[in-house]
Coordinates of C-alpha atoms in Angstrom, one line a residue:
M1 CA 135.4 65.0 81.5
K2 CA 132.9 63.6 79.1
R3 CA 133.2 60.1 78.0
K4 CA 133.0 58.8 74.4
R5 CA 130.0 56.6 73.8
R6 CA 130.8 53.0 74.4
K7 CA 131.6 50.8 71.4
D8 CA 129.9 47.5 71.0
R9 CA 131.5 45.2 73.5
R10 CA 131.8 42.2 71.4
A11 CA 133.3 44.1 68.5
Q12 CA 135.8 45.7 71.0
V13 CA 136.9 42.3 72.3
E14 CA 137.4 41.0 68.7
E15 CA 139.4 44.1 67.9
D16 CA 141.6 43.6 71.0
E17 CA 142.4 40.0 70.0
D18 CA 143.3 41.1 66.5
E19 CA 145.6 43.9 67.6
L20 CA 147.9 42.1 69.9
G21 CA 151.3 43.7 69.3
S22 CA 154.5 41.9 68.8
G23 CA 155.6 42.9 72.3
D24 CA 152.5 41.4 73.8
R25 CA 153.0 38.2 71.8
E26 CA 156.5 38.0 73.0
I27 CA 155.4 38.2 76.7
V28 CA 152.8 35.5 76.0
E29 CA 155.4 33.3 74.3
R30 CA 157.8 33.8 77.2
S31 CA 155.2 32.8 79.7
Q32 CA 154.5 29.7 77.7
S33 CA 158.1 28.7 77.1
G34 CA 159.1 28.0 80.7
F35 CA 159.4 29.1 84.3
Y36 CA 160.0 32.7 85.2
G37 CA 160.5 33.3 88.9
L38 CA 160.3 36.3 91.2
D39 CA 163.3 38.7 91.1
L40 CA 163.3 41.2 94.0
G41 CA 166.0 43.2 92.2
Q42 CA 169.4 44.4 93.2
G43 CA 168.4 47.2 95.6
S44 CA 167.6 47.1 99.3
Y45 CA 165.5 49.2 101.7
D46 CA 165.0 49.5 105.4
V47 CA 161.4 48.7 106.1
A48 CA 161.8 49.0 109.8
N49 CA 162.9 52.6 109.6
R50 CA 160.5 53.3 106.7
S51 CA 163.3 54.9 104.7
R52 CA 162.8 55.5 101.0
P53 CA 164.2 52.6 99.0
R54 CA 167.0 53.5 96.6
Q55 CA 166.1 50.7 94.2
L56 CA 162.6 49.3 94.7
L57 CA 161.6 45.8 93.8
A58 CA 162.3 45.0 90.2
A59 CA 160.6 42.1 88.5
A60 CA 160.6 40.2 85.3
G61 CA 158.5 37.6 83.6
Q62 CA 154.8 37.0 83.5
V63 CA 152.2 35.8 86.0
E64 CA 151.2 32.3 84.9
D65 CA 148.1 30.3 85.4
W66 CA 148.2 28.0 88.4
D67 CA 147.1 25.1 86.2
G68 CA 149.5 25.7 83.4
G69 CA 147.8 28.3 81.2
S70 CA 149.4 31.5 80.1
S71 CA 148.4 35.1 80.9
A72 CA 147.2 36.1 77.4
A73 CA 144.4 38.2 78.9
L74 CA 147.0 40.3 80.9
S75 CA 149.0 41.1 77.8
G76 CA 146.4 42.6 75.6
P77 CA 146.3 46.2 74.4
S78 CA 145.3 48.9 76.9
V79 CA 143.6 52.2 76.6
G80 CA 145.1 55.4 77.9
H81 CA 143.7 58.8 78.5
S82 CA 143.9 59.6 74.8
G83 CA 142.0 56.5 73.9
Q84 CA 145.0 55.3 71.8
R85 CA 146.1 51.7 72.2
T86 CA 149.6 51.1 73.4
E87 CA 151.7 48.0 73.5
L88 CA 152.8 46.8 76.9
E89 CA 156.3 47.2 78.0
S90 CA 158.0 44.0 79.2
S91 CA 159.7 46.0 81.9
R92 CA 156.3 46.4 83.6
S93 CA 155.3 42.8 83.3
G94 CA 155.5 42.1 87.0
F95 CA 156.8 38.9 88.6
S96 CA 155.9 35.3 87.6
F97 CA 155.5 32.0 89.1
D98 CA 156.0 28.4 87.9
S99 CA 152.6 27.0 86.9
G100 CA 153.5 23.9 88.9
G101 CA 154.0 26.1 92.0
V102 CA 151.6 27.9 94.3
G103 CA 150.0 29.7 91.5
L104 CA 149.3 33.4 92.2
G105 CA 148.2 34.1 88.7
L106 CA 144.9 33.7 86.9
E107 CA 142.8 30.8 87.9
Q108 CA 141.6 29.6 84.5
N109 CA 140.3 30.6 81.0
Q110 CA 142.8 33.5 80.8
T111 CA 142.6 34.0 77.1
R112 CA 138.8 34.7 77.4
R113 CA 137.6 38.0 78.7
M114 CA 135.0 38.5 81.4
P115 CA 131.5 37.9 79.9
G116 CA 130.2 41.1 78.4
S117 CA 133.3 43.1 79.3
G118 CA 136.0 44.8 77.4
P119 CA 138.7 47.4 77.8
P120 CA 137.5 50.7 79.3
G121 CA 135.8 53.1 76.9
F122 CA 134.3 56.6 77.3
S123 CA 131.0 58.2 76.3
Q124 CA 130.4 61.7 75.0
G125 CA 128.2 62.8 77.9
N126 CA 124.5 63.0 78.4
T127 CA 122.3 62.1 75.4
Q128 CA 118.6 61.5 75.8
M129 CA 117.0 59.0 73.5
R130 CA 114.0 56.7 73.1
A131 CA 114.9 53.1 73.8
Q132 CA 113.1 49.8 74.0
D133 CA 113.5 46.8 76.3
R134 CA 113.8 43.4 74.7
R135 CA 110.1 43.1 74.5
G136 CA 109.6 46.3 72.5
H137 CA 108.3 48.6 75.3
A138 CA 109.6 52.1 74.7
F139 CA 110.9 54.4 77.5
E140 CA 113.0 57.5 77.8
M141 CA 116.6 56.8 78.4
E142 CA 119.8 58.7 79.0
D143 CA 123.5 58.0 78.5
E144 CA 125.1 59.8 81.5
D145 CA 128.5 60.5 82.8
E146 CA 129.1 57.6 85.1
D147 CA 132.3 55.8 86.1
E148 CA 133.2 53.0 83.7
F149 CA 132.5 49.5 84.9
L150 CA 136.0 48.3 85.7
W151 CA 137.4 45.7 83.2
L152 CA 139.5 43.0 84.8
P153 CA 141.4 40.1 83.2
A154 CA 139.3 36.9 83.2
G155 CA 139.8 34.5 86.1
R156 CA 140.9 35.1 89.6
H157 CA 144.2 36.2 91.1
R158 CA 145.3 34.4 94.2
Y159 CA 145.7 37.2 96.6
D160 CA 145.0 34.9 99.5
K161 CA 148.1 32.9 98.7
A162 CA 150.1 36.1 98.1
V163 CA 149.2 37.6 101.5
E164 CA 149.9 34.3 103.2
L165 CA 153.4 34.1 101.7
G166 CA 154.5 37.8 101.9
Y167 CA 152.8 41.1 101.6
I168 CA 155.2 42.3 99.0
L169 CA 153.8 39.6 96.7
A170 CA 150.3 40.9 97.0
V171 CA 151.5 44.5 96.2
K172 CA 153.3 43.4 93.1
L173 CA 150.5 41.1 92.0
A174 CA 148.0 44.1 92.3
W175 CA 150.3 46.2 90.1
Q176 CA 150.4 43.6 87.4
H177 CA 146.7 42.7 87.8
V178 CA 145.3 46.1 86.8
F179 CA 148.0 48.7 86.3
Q180 CA 150.0 46.9 83.6
D181 CA 146.9 46.4 81.4
Q182 CA 145.2 49.8 81.9
T183 CA 147.5 52.8 81.3
S184 CA 144.6 55.1 82.2
V185 CA 145.0 53.9 85.7
S186 CA 148.8 53.3 85.9
N187 CA 149.5 56.8 84.5
Q188 CA 148.1 58.2 87.8
I189 CA 150.8 56.7 90.0
D190 CA 154.4 55.6 89.7
E191 CA 155.2 51.9 90.2
A192 CA 157.8 52.6 92.9
D193 CA 155.4 54.8 94.9
W194 CA 152.7 52.2 94.5
I195 CA 154.9 49.4 95.9
W196 CA 156.2 51.5 98.8
H197 CA 152.9 52.9 100.0
S198 CA 150.8 49.8 99.4
Y199 CA 153.3 47.7 101.3
N200 CA 153.1 50.0 104.3
V201 CA 149.3 49.9 104.2
L202 CA 149.3 46.1 104.5
L203 CA 152.1 46.2 107.1
G204 CA 149.9 48.6 109.3
M205 CA 146.9 46.3 109.3
Q206 CA 146.0 43.7 112.0
K207 CA 147.1 40.4 110.6
E208 CA 143.9 38.4 111.2
V209 CA 141.8 41.2 109.7
L210 CA 143.9 41.2 106.5
T211 CA 143.8 37.4 106.3
A212 CA 140.0 37.5 106.6
V213 CA 139.8 40.2 103.9
A214 CA 141.9 38.1 101.6
S215 CA 140.3 34.7 102.1
G216 CA 137.5 34.7 104.6
N217 CA 134.5 36.4 106.1
L218 CA 135.4 39.3 108.4
S219 CA 131.8 39.7 109.6
R220 CA 131.6 36.1 110.7
L221 CA 135.1 36.3 112.3
Y222 CA 133.9 39.3 114.4
R223 CA 130.4 38.1 115.3
G224 CA 131.7 34.6 116.2
H225 CA 133.0 33.7 119.6
D226 CA 136.4 32.3 118.7
N227 CA 138.5 35.4 118.1
E228 CA 138.8 37.7 121.0
T229 CA 141.4 39.9 119.3
V230 CA 139.2 40.9 116.4
K231 CA 136.2 41.3 118.7
A232 CA 138.1 43.6 120.9
M233 CA 139.4 45.6 118.0
F234 CA 135.9 46.3 116.5
N235 CA 134.0 46.9 119.8
E236 CA 132.4 50.3 119.9
D237 CA 134.6 51.6 122.8
S238 CA 137.9 50.4 121.2
A239 CA 140.6 52.8 120.2
W240 CA 140.3 51.5 116.6
I241 CA 136.6 52.5 116.3
E242 CA 137.2 55.7 118.2
E243 CA 139.7 56.8 115.6
G244 CA 137.0 56.6 113.0
Q245 CA 134.7 59.1 114.8
G246 CA 137.0 61.9 113.8
L247 CA 138.9 62.9 110.7
A248 CA 141.2 60.0 109.8
P249 CA 141.5 58.7 106.2
V250 CA 140.2 55.1 106.3
V251 CA 139.5 52.2 104.0
Y252 CA 136.5 50.1 105.1
I253 CA 134.9 46.9 104.0
L254 CA 131.2 46.2 103.7
C255 CA 129.9 42.6 103.8
L256 CA 126.4 41.4 102.7
V257 CA 125.8 38.5 105.2
D258 CA 122.9 36.5 106.6
S259 CA 122.7 38.0 110.1
K260 CA 120.2 35.4 111.2
D261 CA 122.6 32.5 110.5
G262 CA 126.0 33.4 112.0
C263 CA 126.8 36.1 109.4
R264 CA 127.4 33.6 106.7
A265 CA 127.7 34.3 103.0
H266 CA 125.3 33.1 100.4
T267 CA 125.2 29.5 99.3
P268 CA 125.6 28.7 95.6
A269 CA 121.9 27.8 95.4
E270 CA 121.0 31.2 97.0
L271 CA 123.2 33.0 94.5
R272 CA 121.4 31.4 91.6
L273 CA 118.1 32.8 92.9
V274 CA 119.6 36.2 93.3
I275 CA 121.0 36.1 89.8
E276 CA 117.6 35.0 88.5
D277 CA 115.8 37.9 90.1
L278 CA 118.5 40.4 89.0
R279 CA 118.0 39.3 85.4
H280 CA 114.3 39.7 85.6
Y281 CA 114.5 43.1 87.4
G282 CA 113.3 45.8 85.1
D283 CA 111.9 43.4 82.5
M284 CA 108.4 44.4 81.5
K285 CA 107.4 40.8 81.8
W286 CA 108.1 40.9 85.5
P287 CA 106.5 44.1 86.8
Q288 CA 105.4 42.7 90.1
L289 CA 108.8 41.4 91.0
T290 CA 110.4 44.7 90.0
L291 CA 108.0 46.6 92.2
K292 CA 108.6 44.2 95.1
V293 CA 112.3 44.7 94.8
D294 CA 112.1 48.5 94.7
N295 CA 109.8 48.6 97.8
A296 CA 111.5 45.8 99.7
Y297 CA 112.2 48.2 102.7
R298 CA 110.0 51.2 102.0
S299 CA 107.8 52.5 99.2
I300 CA 110.0 54.2 96.6
S301 CA 108.3 53.2 93.3
T302 CA 104.8 52.8 92.0
M303 CA 103.4 50.5 89.3
K304 CA 103.3 53.5 87.1
D305 CA 107.0 54.0 87.4
I306 CA 107.6 50.3 86.6
Q307 CA 105.3 50.3 83.6
A308 CA 107.0 53.5 82.3
G309 CA 110.3 51.6 82.3
R310 CA 111.7 53.6 85.3
P311 CA 112.3 51.2 88.2
Y312 CA 114.3 52.9 90.9
F313 CA 117.6 51.0 90.4
L314 CA 117.6 51.5 86.6
A315 CA 117.0 55.3 86.7
K316 CA 118.3 58.6 88.0
S317 CA 116.4 61.5 89.3
G318 CA 115.7 64.2 86.8
K319 CA 113.7 67.4 87.1
N320 CA 110.7 66.0 89.0
R321 CA 110.9 62.7 87.2
R322 CA 113.0 59.7 86.7
I323 CA 115.1 59.0 83.6
R324 CA 116.2 55.5 82.8
T325 CA 119.9 55.0 82.3
R326 CA 121.6 52.6 79.9
Y327 CA 124.7 51.8 81.9
K328 CA 122.9 50.3 84.9
A329 CA 121.2 47.6 83.0
E330 CA 124.5 46.8 81.3
D331 CA 126.3 46.7 84.6
I332 CA 123.7 44.3 86.1
K333 CA 124.1 42.0 83.2
R334 CA 127.9 42.0 83.5
F335 CA 127.7 41.4 87.3
C336 CA 125.3 38.5 86.8
D337 CA 127.5 37.0 84.1
A338 CA 130.5 37.1 86.4
L339 CA 128.6 35.9 89.5
E340 CA 127.3 32.9 87.7
L341 CA 130.9 31.6 87.2
R342 CA 131.8 31.6 90.9
P343 CA 130.0 28.4 92.1
G344 CA 131.5 26.4 89.2
R345 CA 135.0 27.2 90.5
L346 CA 134.3 25.7 93.9
P347 CA 135.5 22.2 94.8
A348 CA 132.7 19.6 94.7
D349 CA 132.4 19.3 98.5
E350 CA 131.8 23.1 98.8
R351 CA 129.1 23.6 96.3
D352 CA 126.2 23.2 98.8
A353 CA 127.9 25.2 101.6
P354 CA 128.0 29.0 102.1
L355 CA 130.8 30.7 100.2
R356 CA 134.0 31.4 102.2
R357 CA 133.7 35.1 101.3
P358 CA 130.5 37.1 101.2
L359 CA 129.7 39.7 98.5
Q360 CA 131.7 42.7 99.6
Y361 CA 132.5 46.4 98.9
V362 CA 135.7 48.2 99.7
G363 CA 135.3 52.0 100.1
R364 CA 137.2 54.9 101.6
A365 CA 136.2 57.9 103.6
L366 CA 137.8 60.8 105.5
K367 CA 135.7 59.8 108.5
F368 CA 134.6 56.2 109.0
A369 CA 131.4 57.2 110.9
D370 CA 130.2 59.3 107.9
G371 CA 131.1 56.6 105.4
K372 CA 129.2 54.0 107.4
A373 CA 126.1 56.2 107.7
Q374 CA 126.1 57.0 104.0
H375 CA 125.7 53.3 103.1
S376 CA 122.6 53.1 105.2
R377 CA 120.8 55.4 102.8
V378 CA 119.9 53.9 99.4
E379 CA 120.0 57.3 97.6
K380 CA 123.5 58.1 98.9
S381 CA 125.2 54.8 98.5
N382 CA 126.4 52.4 95.8
W383 CA 123.2 51.5 93.9
L384 CA 124.4 47.9 93.1
I385 CA 124.8 47.1 96.8
H386 CA 121.3 48.1 97.6
L387 CA 119.8 46.5 94.6
V388 CA 121.2 43.1 95.6
K389 CA 120.2 43.8 99.2
H390 CA 116.6 44.5 98.2
V391 CA 116.5 41.3 96.1
C392 CA 117.7 39.4 99.1
N393 CA 115.0 40.9 101.3
V394 CA 112.3 39.9 98.9
R395 CA 113.6 36.3 98.8
W396 CA 114.5 36.0 102.5
P397 CA 112.9 38.8 104.5
G398 CA 114.9 40.2 107.3
R399 CA 117.9 37.9 106.9
F400 CA 120.6 39.5 104.8
S401 CA 122.1 42.8 106.0
L402 CA 125.2 44.9 105.6
D403 CA 128.1 44.8 108.1
T404 CA 130.8 47.5 107.8
F405 CA 134.3 47.5 109.3
P406 CA 137.2 50.0 109.2
I407 CA 140.1 47.9 108.1
S408 CA 142.9 50.3 107.4
Y409 CA 143.7 53.9 108.5
Q410 CA 146.2 55.7 106.3
A411 CA 149.2 57.5 107.7
N412 CA 150.2 59.7 104.7
D413 CA 148.8 61.0 101.5
G414 CA 150.5 58.4 99.4
E415 CA 148.8 55.6 101.3
V416 CA 145.4 57.4 100.8
Q417 CA 146.1 57.2 97.1
C418 CA 146.8 53.5 97.0
A419 CA 144.9 51.8 99.8
Q420 CA 141.4 51.4 98.4
M421 CA 142.6 49.9 95.1
Q422 CA 145.0 47.5 96.8
L423 CA 142.5 46.2 99.4
A424 CA 139.7 46.0 96.8
L425 CA 141.8 43.7 94.7
I426 CA 142.8 41.6 97.8
A427 CA 139.2 41.3 98.8
D428 CA 138.1 40.4 95.3
S429 CA 135.3 42.9 95.7
F430 CA 134.9 44.0 92.1
A431 CA 131.6 43.5 90.3
A432 CA 133.6 42.5 87.2
S433 CA 134.8 39.4 88.9
G434 CA 131.4 38.7 90.6
G435 CA 133.1 39.1 94.0
G436 CA 131.3 42.3 95.1
F437 CA 130.0 45.7 94.4
N438 CA 133.0 47.8 93.4
R439 CA 131.9 48.8 89.9
A440 CA 134.6 51.2 88.9
A441 CA 138.3 51.6 89.6
P442 CA 138.9 53.5 92.8
V443 CA 140.1 57.0 92.3
L444 CA 143.9 57.1 92.8
S445 CA 144.0 60.5 94.5
G446 CA 145.1 61.8 97.9
L447 CA 143.4 64.4 100.1
D448 CA 142.6 67.8 98.7
I449 CA 144.5 69.8 101.4
S450 CA 146.9 71.8 99.2
N451 CA 145.4 75.1 100.4
E452 CA 145.7 74.2 104.1
D453 CA 148.4 75.6 106.4
P454 CA 151.4 73.3 105.9
R455 CA 151.9 73.2 109.7
L456 CA 148.4 71.9 110.2
V457 CA 148.9 69.3 107.4
K458 CA 152.1 68.1 109.0
G459 CA 150.5 67.9 112.4
F460 CA 147.5 66.0 111.0
W461 CA 149.7 63.3 109.4
A462 CA 151.9 63.1 112.5
E463 CA 148.8 62.2 114.5
R464 CA 147.9 59.5 112.0
E465 CA 151.4 58.1 112.2
E466 CA 151.3 58.2 116.0
F467 CA 148.0 56.3 116.1
R468 CA 149.5 53.6 113.8
D469 CA 152.6 53.3 116.1
V470 CA 150.3 53.0 119.2
M471 CA 148.3 50.2 117.6
G472 CA 151.5 48.3 117.0
F473 CA 150.3 46.2 114.1
G474 CA 153.4 47.1 112.0
D475 CA 155.8 46.0 114.7
A476 CA 154.0 42.7 115.0
N477 CA 153.9 42.0 111.3
L478 CA 157.4 43.2 110.4
P479 CA 159.5 40.2 111.6
A480 CA 157.7 37.7 109.4
Q481 CA 157.8 40.0 106.4
L482 CA 161.5 40.6 106.8
A483 CA 162.1 36.9 107.2
F484 CA 160.3 36.2 103.9
E485 CA 162.3 38.9 102.1
A486 CA 165.5 37.5 103.6
E487 CA 164.6 34.1 102.3
V488 CA 164.0 35.4 98.8
T489 CA 167.3 37.4 98.9
A490 CA 169.2 34.3 100.0
V491 CA 167.8 32.3 97.1
K492 CA 168.7 35.1 94.7
D493 CA 172.3 35.4 96.1
R494 CA 172.8 31.7 95.2
G495 CA 171.9 32.5 91.6
E496 CA 168.6 30.7 91.9
V497 CA 165.1 31.8 91.1
Y498 CA 162.6 32.0 94.0
D499 CA 159.8 29.5 93.7
P500 CA 157.2 30.2 96.4
S501 CA 155.8 26.7 96.2
K502 CA 159.1 25.1 97.4
G503 CA 160.8 27.5 99.7
S504 CA 164.6 27.6 100.1
E505 CA 166.6 24.8 101.6
G506 CA 166.2 24.5 105.4
T507 CA 163.1 26.7 105.6
E508 CA 159.7 25.5 107.0
D509 CA 158.3 25.5 103.5
S510 CA 161.1 23.4 102.2
R511 CA 160.9 20.9 105.0
L512 CA 157.2 20.6 104.6
R513 CA 157.5 20.0 100.9
T514 CA 160.2 17.3 101.5
S515 CA 157.9 15.6 104.0
E516 CA 155.0 15.7 101.6
E517 CA 157.2 14.2 98.9
E518 CA 158.4 11.4 101.2
L519 CA 154.8 10.7 102.3
A520 CA 153.6 10.5 98.7
E521 CA 156.5 8.1 97.8
D522 CA 155.5 5.9 100.8
E523 CA 151.9 5.9 99.8
A524 CA 152.9 4.9 96.2
K525 CA 154.9 2.0 97.6
L526 CA 152.0 1.0 99.8
E527 CA 149.6 1.1 96.8
R528 CA 152.0 -1.1 94.8
S529 CA 152.2 -3.6 97.6
R530 CA 148.4 -3.6 98.0
A531 CA 148.0 -4.2 94.2
G532 CA 150.4 -7.1 94.3
L533 CA 148.7 -8.6 97.2
V534 CA 145.3 -8.4 95.5
A535 CA 146.8 -10.0 92.4
R536 CA 148.3 -12.8 94.3
N537 CA 145.1 -13.4 96.2
A538 CA 143.1 -13.5 93.0
E539 CA 145.6 -16.0 91.6
G540 CA 145.3 -18.2 94.7
M541 CA 141.5 -18.1 94.5
E542 CA 141.6 -19.2 90.8
K543 CA 143.8 -22.2 91.7
L544 CA 141.5 -23.1 94.5
K545 CA 138.5 -23.1 92.2
R546 CA 140.3 -25.3 89.7
L547 CA 141.2 -27.8 92.5
T548 CA 137.6 -27.8 93.8
G549 CA 136.2 -28.4 90.3
A550 CA 138.7 -31.3 89.8
E551 CA 137.4 -33.0 92.9

């Protein structure tokens, strides 16, 4: 379907802020007025037997900023298929956490949108035009049908903390993160189906792999020498990799890492250089740099292409010629704007070290071997991945490369529909957040097998289910997840609100929090004693000086 031409982004943001409906303001006011905790609802379900829940997790409240801000960005107007703005319904506001607690909400600056971004818009198809770069050089340009650069609320959601506490939190957080604010996405899937299938996707993953996706560097974990479980899982002769040689729906993660230095991520200083080159790429003032980037691995552009305003990564192939596209230059700018913010969020002692997570991409394929091979070809892969990779090869020849891993095989069509979006959010791999190369929202669709023999389809999914059971990750993960849900239920049965930062009485979280409070109290007493001793010592020294002067 053809898109409407994009509106001016700045004007769109101002329009959004002016059009906050009364329902939206009510949600914001509620989130500012006090604590809203997680309510897992009245229903129950048997995860162990994978039975369909009668009443799936209900929630109320609003995700709050971990440092006390409110989620104003989450409660703005959204755009549906018709392009008409709709007010959010409070029944879909997700769960909330006390700002003094663990903080699974937005990190900071939530009332400000991502630089250069706004709610999704649609163009009206291909329109050729004459355009100029900022220095007045004219070139042929085209608005083309391309997936919209995904808009995300400003800040960062704490999926690492959610995964650490309980998988169901990550699932609910994902629903609130994107689906609540974009009806064009949420209309594609029911909330109950999303919760059920996404939960089972996470339950069927190897725990250490999921943890690395959420908060670490999977490539470094695998290439290192301290995790034999993960190394065995991704070895070429393993059952996990063998499954990806045939037809088996899979979600994979691609990491851009320094293969010459332990598969580390970029340092903040290196990211600043990457951003600088990306901003100069395609600028007529920097033709040599642009040519070097295009030809970083093999010759794909000439100086004539560059001078005509058609560098490889800003153009598409037409009839025997390249045509420059508008959206690519816009997307590079948005990516750079978001990427620039990441080093500033780091603690002071981490600003000279490699980032914990590399730039990543989360994709899906019917056959992992084919998906991996596709990303090795610049003309068949995500163009933003290869643009950044080319920039890195110009700056640091032969160092940064792509590492690809299958992280989740899906066992039914519902999981295929949900898995890529859920894991891309957990991995923070969207270009809109500066975390990676996922430009657009993943397509929430299953396999197109409606015309196949139902018996073959049933047998296909039975094989996928059998493989998951053989791997046994779900059985290993289930006890801890059930214990977490039991803890939340126990709190709710007492008429209390679950606060993940505290834990219920008698739990490990609660005991740890009590110990920390006692330790803080002891340290305060010690500090008061030290201050008193210093004061008495100063007083004694003053008396001694007076006595010495008198003599």
